[in-house]
mmCIF file of C-alpha atoms in Angstrom:
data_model
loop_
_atom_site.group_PDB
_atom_site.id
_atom_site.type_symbol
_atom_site.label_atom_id
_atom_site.label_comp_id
_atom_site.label_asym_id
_atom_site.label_seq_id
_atom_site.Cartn_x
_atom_site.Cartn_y
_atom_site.Cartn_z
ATOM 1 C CA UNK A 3 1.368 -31.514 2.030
ATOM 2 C CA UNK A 4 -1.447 -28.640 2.179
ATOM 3 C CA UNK A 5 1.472 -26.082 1.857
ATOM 4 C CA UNK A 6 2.807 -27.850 -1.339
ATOM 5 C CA UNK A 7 -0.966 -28.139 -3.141
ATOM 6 C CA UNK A 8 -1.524 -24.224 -1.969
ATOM 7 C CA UNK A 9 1.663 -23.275 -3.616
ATOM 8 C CA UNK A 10 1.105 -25.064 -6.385
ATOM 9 C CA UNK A 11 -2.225 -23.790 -6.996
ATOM 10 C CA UNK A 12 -0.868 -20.691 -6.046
ATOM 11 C CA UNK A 13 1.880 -20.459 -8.875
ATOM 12 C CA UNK A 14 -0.916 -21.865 -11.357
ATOM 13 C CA UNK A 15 -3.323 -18.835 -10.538
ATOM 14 C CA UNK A 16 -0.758 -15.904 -9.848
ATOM 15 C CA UNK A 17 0.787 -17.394 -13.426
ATOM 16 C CA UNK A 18 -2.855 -16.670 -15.074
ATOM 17 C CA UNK A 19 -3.462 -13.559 -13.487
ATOM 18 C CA UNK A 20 -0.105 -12.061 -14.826
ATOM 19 C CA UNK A 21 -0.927 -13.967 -17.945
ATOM 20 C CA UNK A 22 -4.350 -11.968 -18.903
ATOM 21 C CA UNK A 23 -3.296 -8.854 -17.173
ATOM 22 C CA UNK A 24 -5.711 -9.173 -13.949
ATOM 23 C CA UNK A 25 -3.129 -8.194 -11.020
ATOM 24 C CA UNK A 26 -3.920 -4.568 -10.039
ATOM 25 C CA UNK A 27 -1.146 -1.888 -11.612
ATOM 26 C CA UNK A 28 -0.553 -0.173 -8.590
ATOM 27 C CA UNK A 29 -0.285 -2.872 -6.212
ATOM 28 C CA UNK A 30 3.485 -3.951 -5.275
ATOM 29 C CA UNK A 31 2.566 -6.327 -2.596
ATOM 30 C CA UNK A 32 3.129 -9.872 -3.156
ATOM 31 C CA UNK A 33 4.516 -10.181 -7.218
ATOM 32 C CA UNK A 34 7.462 -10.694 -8.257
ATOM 33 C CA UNK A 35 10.156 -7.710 -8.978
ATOM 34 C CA UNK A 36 8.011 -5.689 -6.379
ATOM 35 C CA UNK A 37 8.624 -4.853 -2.968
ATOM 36 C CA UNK A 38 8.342 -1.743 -0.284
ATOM 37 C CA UNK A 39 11.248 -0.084 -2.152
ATOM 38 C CA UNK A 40 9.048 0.088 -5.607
ATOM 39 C CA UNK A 41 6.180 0.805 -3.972
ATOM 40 C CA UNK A 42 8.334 4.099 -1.840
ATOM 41 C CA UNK A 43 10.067 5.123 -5.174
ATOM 42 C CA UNK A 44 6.678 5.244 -7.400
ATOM 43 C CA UNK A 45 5.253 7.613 -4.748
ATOM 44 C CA UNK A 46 8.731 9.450 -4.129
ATOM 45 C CA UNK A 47 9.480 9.966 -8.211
ATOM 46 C CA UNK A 48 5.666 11.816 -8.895
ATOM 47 C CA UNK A 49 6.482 13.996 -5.860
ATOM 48 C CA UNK A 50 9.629 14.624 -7.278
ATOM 49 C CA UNK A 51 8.618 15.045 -11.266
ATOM 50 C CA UNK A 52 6.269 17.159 -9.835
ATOM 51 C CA UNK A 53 8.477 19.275 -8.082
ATOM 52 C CA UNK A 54 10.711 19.321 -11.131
ATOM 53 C CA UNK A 55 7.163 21.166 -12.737
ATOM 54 C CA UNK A 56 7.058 23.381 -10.094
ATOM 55 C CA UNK A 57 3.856 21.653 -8.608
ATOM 56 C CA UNK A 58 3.291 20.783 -5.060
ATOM 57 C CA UNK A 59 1.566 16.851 -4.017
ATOM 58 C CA UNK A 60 -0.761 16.674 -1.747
ATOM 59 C CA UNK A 61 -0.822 13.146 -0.573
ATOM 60 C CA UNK A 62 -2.807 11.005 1.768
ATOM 61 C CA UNK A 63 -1.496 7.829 3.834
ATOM 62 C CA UNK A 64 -4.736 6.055 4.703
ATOM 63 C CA UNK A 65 -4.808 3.408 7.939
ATOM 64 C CA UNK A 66 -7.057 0.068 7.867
ATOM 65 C CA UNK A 67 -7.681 -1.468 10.599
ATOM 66 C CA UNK A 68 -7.505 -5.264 10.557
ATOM 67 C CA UNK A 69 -8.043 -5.538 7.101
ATOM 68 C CA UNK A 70 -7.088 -9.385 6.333
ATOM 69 C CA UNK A 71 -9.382 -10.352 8.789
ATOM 70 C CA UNK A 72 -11.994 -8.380 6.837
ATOM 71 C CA UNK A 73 -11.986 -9.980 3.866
ATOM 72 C CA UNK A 74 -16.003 -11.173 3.211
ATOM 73 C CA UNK A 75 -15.745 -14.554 1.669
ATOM 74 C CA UNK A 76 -18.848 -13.858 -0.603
ATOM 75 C CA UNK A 77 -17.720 -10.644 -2.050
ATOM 76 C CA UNK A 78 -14.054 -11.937 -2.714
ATOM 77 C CA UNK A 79 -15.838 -14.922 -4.569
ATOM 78 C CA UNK A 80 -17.727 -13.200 -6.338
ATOM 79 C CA UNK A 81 -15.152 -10.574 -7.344
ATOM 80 C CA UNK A 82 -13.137 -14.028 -8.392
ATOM 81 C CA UNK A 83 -15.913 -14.780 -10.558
ATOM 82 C CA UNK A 84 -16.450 -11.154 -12.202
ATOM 83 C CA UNK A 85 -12.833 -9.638 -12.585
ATOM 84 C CA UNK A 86 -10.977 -12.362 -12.720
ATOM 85 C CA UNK A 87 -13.189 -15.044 -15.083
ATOM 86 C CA UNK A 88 -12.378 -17.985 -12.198
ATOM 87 C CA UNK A 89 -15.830 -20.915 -12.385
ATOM 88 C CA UNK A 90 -16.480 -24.245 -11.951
ATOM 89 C CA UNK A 91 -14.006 -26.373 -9.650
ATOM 90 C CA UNK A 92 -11.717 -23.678 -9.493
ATOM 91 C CA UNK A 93 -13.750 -21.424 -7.853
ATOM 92 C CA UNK A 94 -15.169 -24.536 -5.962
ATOM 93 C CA UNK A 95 -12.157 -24.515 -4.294
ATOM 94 C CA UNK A 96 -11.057 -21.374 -3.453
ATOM 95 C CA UNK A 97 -14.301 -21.642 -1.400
ATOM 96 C CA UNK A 98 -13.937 -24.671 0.339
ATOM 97 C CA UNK A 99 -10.057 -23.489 1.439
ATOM 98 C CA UNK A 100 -11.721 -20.412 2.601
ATOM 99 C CA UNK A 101 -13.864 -22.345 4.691
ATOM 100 C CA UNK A 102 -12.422 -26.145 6.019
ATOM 101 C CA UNK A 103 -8.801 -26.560 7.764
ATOM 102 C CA UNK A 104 -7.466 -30.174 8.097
ATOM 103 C CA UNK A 105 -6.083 -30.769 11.314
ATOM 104 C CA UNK A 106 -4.724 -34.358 12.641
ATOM 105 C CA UNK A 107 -5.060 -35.335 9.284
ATOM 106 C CA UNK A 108 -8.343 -35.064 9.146
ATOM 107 C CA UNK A 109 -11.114 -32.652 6.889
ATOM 108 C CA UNK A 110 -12.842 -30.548 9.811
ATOM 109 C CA UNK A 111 -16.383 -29.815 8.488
ATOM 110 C CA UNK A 112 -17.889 -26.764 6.597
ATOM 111 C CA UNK A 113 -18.413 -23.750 9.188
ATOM 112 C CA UNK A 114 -19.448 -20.686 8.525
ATOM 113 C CA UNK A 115 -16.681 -18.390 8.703
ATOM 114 C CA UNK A 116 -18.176 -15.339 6.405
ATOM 115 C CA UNK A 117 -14.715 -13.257 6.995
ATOM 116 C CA UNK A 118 -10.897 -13.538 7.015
ATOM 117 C CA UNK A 119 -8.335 -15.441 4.656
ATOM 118 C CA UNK A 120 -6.278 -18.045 6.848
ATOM 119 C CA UNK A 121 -3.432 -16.734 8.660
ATOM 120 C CA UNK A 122 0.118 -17.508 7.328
ATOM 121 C CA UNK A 123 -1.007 -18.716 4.393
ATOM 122 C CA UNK A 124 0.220 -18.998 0.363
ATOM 123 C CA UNK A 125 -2.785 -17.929 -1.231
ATOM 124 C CA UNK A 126 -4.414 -15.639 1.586
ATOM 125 C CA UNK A 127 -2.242 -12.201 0.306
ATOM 126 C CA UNK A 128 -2.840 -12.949 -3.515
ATOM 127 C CA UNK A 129 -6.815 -13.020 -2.501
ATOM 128 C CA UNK A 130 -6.584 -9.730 -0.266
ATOM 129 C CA UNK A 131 -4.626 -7.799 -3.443
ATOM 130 C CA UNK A 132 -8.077 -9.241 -5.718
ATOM 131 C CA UNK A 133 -10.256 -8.342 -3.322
ATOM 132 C CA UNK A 134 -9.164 -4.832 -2.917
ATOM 133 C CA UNK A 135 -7.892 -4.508 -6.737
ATOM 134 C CA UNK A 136 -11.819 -2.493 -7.657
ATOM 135 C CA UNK A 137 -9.906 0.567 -5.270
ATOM 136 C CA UNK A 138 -7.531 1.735 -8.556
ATOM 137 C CA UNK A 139 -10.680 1.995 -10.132
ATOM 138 C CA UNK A 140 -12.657 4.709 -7.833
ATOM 139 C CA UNK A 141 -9.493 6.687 -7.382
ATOM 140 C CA UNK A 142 -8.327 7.232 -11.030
ATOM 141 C CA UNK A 143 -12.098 8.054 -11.546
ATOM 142 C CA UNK A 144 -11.298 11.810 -9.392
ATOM 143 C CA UNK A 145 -8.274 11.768 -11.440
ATOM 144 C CA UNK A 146 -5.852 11.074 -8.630
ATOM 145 C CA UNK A 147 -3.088 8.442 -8.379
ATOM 146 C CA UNK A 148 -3.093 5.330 -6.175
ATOM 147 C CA UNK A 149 -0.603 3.012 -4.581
ATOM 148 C CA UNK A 150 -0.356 0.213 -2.120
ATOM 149 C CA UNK A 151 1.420 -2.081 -0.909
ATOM 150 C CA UNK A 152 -0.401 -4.738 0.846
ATOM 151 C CA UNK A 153 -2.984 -3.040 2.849
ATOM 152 C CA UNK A 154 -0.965 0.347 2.586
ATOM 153 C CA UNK A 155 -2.813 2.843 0.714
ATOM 154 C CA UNK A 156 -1.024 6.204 -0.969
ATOM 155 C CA UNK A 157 -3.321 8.537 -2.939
ATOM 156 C CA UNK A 158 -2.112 11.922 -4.599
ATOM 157 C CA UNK A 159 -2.334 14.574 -6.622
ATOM 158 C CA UNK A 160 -0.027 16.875 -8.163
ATOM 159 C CA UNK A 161 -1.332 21.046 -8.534
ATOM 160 C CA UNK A 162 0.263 24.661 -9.166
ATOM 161 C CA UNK A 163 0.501 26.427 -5.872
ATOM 162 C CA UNK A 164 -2.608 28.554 -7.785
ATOM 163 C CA UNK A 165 -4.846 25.524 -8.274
ATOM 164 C CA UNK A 166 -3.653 24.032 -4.813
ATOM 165 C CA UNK A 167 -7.520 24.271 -3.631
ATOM 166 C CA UNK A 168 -8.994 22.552 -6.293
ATOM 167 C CA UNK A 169 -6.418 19.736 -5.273
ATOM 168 C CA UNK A 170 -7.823 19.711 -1.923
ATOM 169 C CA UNK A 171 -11.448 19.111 -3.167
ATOM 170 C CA UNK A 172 -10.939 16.363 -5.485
ATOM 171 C CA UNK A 173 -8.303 14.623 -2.812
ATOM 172 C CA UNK A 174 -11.833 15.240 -0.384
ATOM 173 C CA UNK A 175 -14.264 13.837 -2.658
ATOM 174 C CA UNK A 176 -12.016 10.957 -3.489
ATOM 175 C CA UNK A 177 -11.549 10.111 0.034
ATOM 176 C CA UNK A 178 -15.501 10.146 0.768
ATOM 177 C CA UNK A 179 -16.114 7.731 -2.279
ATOM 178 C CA UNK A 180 -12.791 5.478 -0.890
ATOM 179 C CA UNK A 181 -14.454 5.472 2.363
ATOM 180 C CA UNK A 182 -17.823 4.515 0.888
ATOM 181 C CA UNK A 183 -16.364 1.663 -1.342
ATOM 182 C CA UNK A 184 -14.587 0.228 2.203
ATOM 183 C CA UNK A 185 -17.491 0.173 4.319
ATOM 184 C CA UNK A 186 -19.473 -1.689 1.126
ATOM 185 C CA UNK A 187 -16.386 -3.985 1.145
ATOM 186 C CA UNK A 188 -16.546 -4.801 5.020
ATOM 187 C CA UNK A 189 -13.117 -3.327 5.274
ATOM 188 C CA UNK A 190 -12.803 -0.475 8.115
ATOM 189 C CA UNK A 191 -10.862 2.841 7.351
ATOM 190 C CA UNK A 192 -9.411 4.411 10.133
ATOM 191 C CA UNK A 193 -10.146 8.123 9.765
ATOM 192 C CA UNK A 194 -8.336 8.824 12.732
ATOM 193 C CA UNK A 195 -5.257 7.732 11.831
ATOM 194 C CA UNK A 196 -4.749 9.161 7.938
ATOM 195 C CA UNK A 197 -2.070 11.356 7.406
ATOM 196 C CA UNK A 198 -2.069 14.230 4.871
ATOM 197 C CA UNK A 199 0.642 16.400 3.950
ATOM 198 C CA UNK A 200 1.826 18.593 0.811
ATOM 199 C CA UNK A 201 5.074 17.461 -0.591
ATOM 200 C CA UNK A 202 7.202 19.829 -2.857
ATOM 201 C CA UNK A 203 10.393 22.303 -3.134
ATOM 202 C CA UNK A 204 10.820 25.050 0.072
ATOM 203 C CA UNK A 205 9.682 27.545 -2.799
ATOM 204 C CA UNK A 206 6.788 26.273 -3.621
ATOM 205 C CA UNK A 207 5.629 25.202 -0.149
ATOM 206 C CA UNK A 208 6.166 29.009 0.856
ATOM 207 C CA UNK A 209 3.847 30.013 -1.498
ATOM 208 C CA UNK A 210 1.024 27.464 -0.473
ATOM 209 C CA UNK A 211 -1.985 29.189 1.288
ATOM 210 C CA UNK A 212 -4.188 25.894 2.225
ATOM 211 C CA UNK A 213 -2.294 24.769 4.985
ATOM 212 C CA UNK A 214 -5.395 22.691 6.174
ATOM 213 C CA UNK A 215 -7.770 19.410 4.899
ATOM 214 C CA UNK A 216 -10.791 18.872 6.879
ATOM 215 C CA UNK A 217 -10.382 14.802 6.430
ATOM 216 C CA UNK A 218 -7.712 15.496 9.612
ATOM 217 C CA UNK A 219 -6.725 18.360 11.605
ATOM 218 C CA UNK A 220 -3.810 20.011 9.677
ATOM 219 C CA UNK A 221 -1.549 18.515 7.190
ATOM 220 C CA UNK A 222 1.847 16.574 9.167
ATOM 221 C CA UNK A 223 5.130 17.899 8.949
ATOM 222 C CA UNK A 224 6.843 14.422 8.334
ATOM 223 C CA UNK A 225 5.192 11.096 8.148
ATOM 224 C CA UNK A 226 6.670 7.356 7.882
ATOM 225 C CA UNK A 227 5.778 5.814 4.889
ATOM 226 C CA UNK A 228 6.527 2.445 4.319
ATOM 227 C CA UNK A 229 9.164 2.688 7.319
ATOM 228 C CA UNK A 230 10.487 5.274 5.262
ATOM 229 C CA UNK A 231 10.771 8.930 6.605
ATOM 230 C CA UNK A 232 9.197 11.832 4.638
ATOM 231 C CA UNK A 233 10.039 15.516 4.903
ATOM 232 C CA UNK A 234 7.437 17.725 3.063
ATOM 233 C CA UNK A 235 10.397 19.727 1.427
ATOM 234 C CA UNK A 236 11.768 16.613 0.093
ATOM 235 C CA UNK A 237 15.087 17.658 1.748
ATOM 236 C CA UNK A 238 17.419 15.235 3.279
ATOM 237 C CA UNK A 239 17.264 16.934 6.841
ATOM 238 C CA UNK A 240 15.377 14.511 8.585
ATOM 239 C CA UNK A 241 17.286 12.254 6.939
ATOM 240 C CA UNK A 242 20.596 13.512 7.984
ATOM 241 C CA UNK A 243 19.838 13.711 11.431
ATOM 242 C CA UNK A 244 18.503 10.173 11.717
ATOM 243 C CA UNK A 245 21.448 8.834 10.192
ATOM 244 C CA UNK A 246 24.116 10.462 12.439
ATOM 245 C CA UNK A 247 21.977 9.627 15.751
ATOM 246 C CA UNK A 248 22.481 5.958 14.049
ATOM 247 C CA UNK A 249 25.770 6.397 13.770
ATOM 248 C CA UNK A 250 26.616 8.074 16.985
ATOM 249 C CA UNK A 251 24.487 4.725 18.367
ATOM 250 C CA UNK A 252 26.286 2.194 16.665
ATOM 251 C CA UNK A 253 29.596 3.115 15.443
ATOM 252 C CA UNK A 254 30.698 -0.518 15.133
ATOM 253 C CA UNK A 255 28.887 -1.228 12.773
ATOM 254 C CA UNK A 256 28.905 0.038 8.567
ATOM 255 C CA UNK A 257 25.656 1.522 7.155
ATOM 256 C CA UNK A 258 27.108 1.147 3.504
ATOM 257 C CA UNK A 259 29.387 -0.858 1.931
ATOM 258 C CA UNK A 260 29.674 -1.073 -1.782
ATOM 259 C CA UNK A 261 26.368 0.448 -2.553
ATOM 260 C CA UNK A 262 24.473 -2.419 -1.105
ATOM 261 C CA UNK A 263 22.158 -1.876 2.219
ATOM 262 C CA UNK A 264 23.509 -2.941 5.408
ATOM 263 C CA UNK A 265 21.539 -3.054 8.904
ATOM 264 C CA UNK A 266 23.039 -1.048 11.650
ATOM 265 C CA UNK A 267 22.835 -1.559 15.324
ATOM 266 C CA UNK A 268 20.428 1.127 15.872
ATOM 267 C CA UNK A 269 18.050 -0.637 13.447
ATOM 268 C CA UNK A 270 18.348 1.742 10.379
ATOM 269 C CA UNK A 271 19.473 1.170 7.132
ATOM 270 C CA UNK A 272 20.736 3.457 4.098
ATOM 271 C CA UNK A 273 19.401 2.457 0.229
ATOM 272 C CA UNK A 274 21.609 5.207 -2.095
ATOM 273 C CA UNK A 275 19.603 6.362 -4.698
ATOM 274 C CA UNK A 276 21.187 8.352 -7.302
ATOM 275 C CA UNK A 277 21.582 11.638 -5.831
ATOM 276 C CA UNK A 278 18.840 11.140 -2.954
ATOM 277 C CA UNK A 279 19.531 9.032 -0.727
ATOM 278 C CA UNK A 280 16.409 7.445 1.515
ATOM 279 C CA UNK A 281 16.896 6.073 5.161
ATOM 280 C CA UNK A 282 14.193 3.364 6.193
ATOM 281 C CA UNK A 283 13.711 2.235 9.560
ATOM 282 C CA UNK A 284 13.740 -1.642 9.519
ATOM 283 C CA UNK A 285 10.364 -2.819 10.493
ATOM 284 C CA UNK A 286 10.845 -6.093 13.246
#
């Protein structure tokens, strides 16, 4: 019965949200006609628009660390109240499922549990992508673009080879002020684990004299994004080779048929594209 009220109230609030225009832009986690393969193709099309200008991205993959569990209860309530208008028995609510669990069929009591939304839950995602929706807001201020999906974070910017330092300084700055909005926000960045690397044609790459950003150690060659493999060139090398190792691995089985995706033994699969064609790894 708990799971019917939550995703009723669920389909009531995600309804008003869409409604008045409150669900963050850039957020494809959780919302209907979204997924990880909107959230890969917005980053993938600016790299590639870009490259169409002749402009290299630099783009940054940043890591949280337990971030659900994170969650402050009194900041998320009180970003409820702000940003998204919710008062009264509504927001009465949200607090007490926040804060009591019925087990046995019976109301535990009111603890004080200042962090986390419950595990497995309806509404717990659709509270995480409010909590974190301010984020849009103190990226597009540096002028750079942002995307997630869930707590998966993509910021970029697009520069001529020429202007490629000033791209590194504003990606810098952003990521000091993205850092200082987490930490306000209880949520933990993991510097050690973001990944930076310039995306654009093999011409304009050989041109590019910053090879390094001091928020790691040098810039990756390829990165997974999303489960999805990314080559700086935007070639389909990486690509190619993955898929034949599949397919030497599990020749029994079809990666395409019709256009559609199908799963493969080795645990890839193949989404055609147009012309580009993008192999994710399936995440288990």
């Amino acid at each position: 019965m708990s799971k019917v009220v939550e995703r009723a109230v669920f389909v009531q609030l995600n309804e008003y949200l869409t409604d008045n225009g409150l669900l963050p832009r850039c957020q494809s986690a959780y919302r209907k006609q979204h997924s990880t393969e909107t959230a890969m193709l917005k980053v993938w099309s600016d790299a590639l628009v870009a490259a169409d200008q002749r402009q290299v991205t630099l783009l940054a993959l940043l890591d949280l660390s337990s971030a659900f569990d994170c969650v402050d209860h009194s900041i998320v309530l009180w970003r409820l109240e702000l940003h998204c208008g919710l008062t009264g028995s509504v927001l009465d609510w949200l607090a007490s499922f926040v804060q009591q669990v019925i087990y046995e069929g019976r109301l535990s009591h009111t603890v004080s549990v200042p962090f986390g939304v419950p595990q497995g839950s309806v509404l717990g995602p659709l509270l995480y992508v409010l909590y974190t929706a301010e984020l849009s807001k103190v990226v597009t201020v540096h002028g750079l673009m942002l995307h997630q999906y869930a707590d998966d974070s993509q910021i970029s910017i697009a520069k001529t080879v020429s202007n490629a330092s000033s791209g590194v300084i504003r990606l810098q700055e952003c990521l000091c002020q993205v850092s200082s909005w987490m930490s306000s926000s209880r949520l933990r960045l993991n510097h050690k684990k973001i990944e930076v690397m310039w995306l654009g044609s093999r011409q304009q790459l050989d041109k590019l004299f910053v090879q390094q950003v001091t928020v790691v150690s040098s810039p990756v060659i390829s990165s997974s994004h999303l489960r999805v493999i990314i080559d700086s060139q935007l070639s389909q090398r990486t690509l190619s080779e993955l898929l034949s190792s599949a397919e030497a691995d599990a020749s029994s089985h079809q990666i395409t048929v019709g256009g559609r995706r199908q799963d493969t033994g080795a645990g890839v699969c193949v989404v055609p594209i147009g012309l580009l064609q993008l192999t994710a790894l399936r995440h288990d």
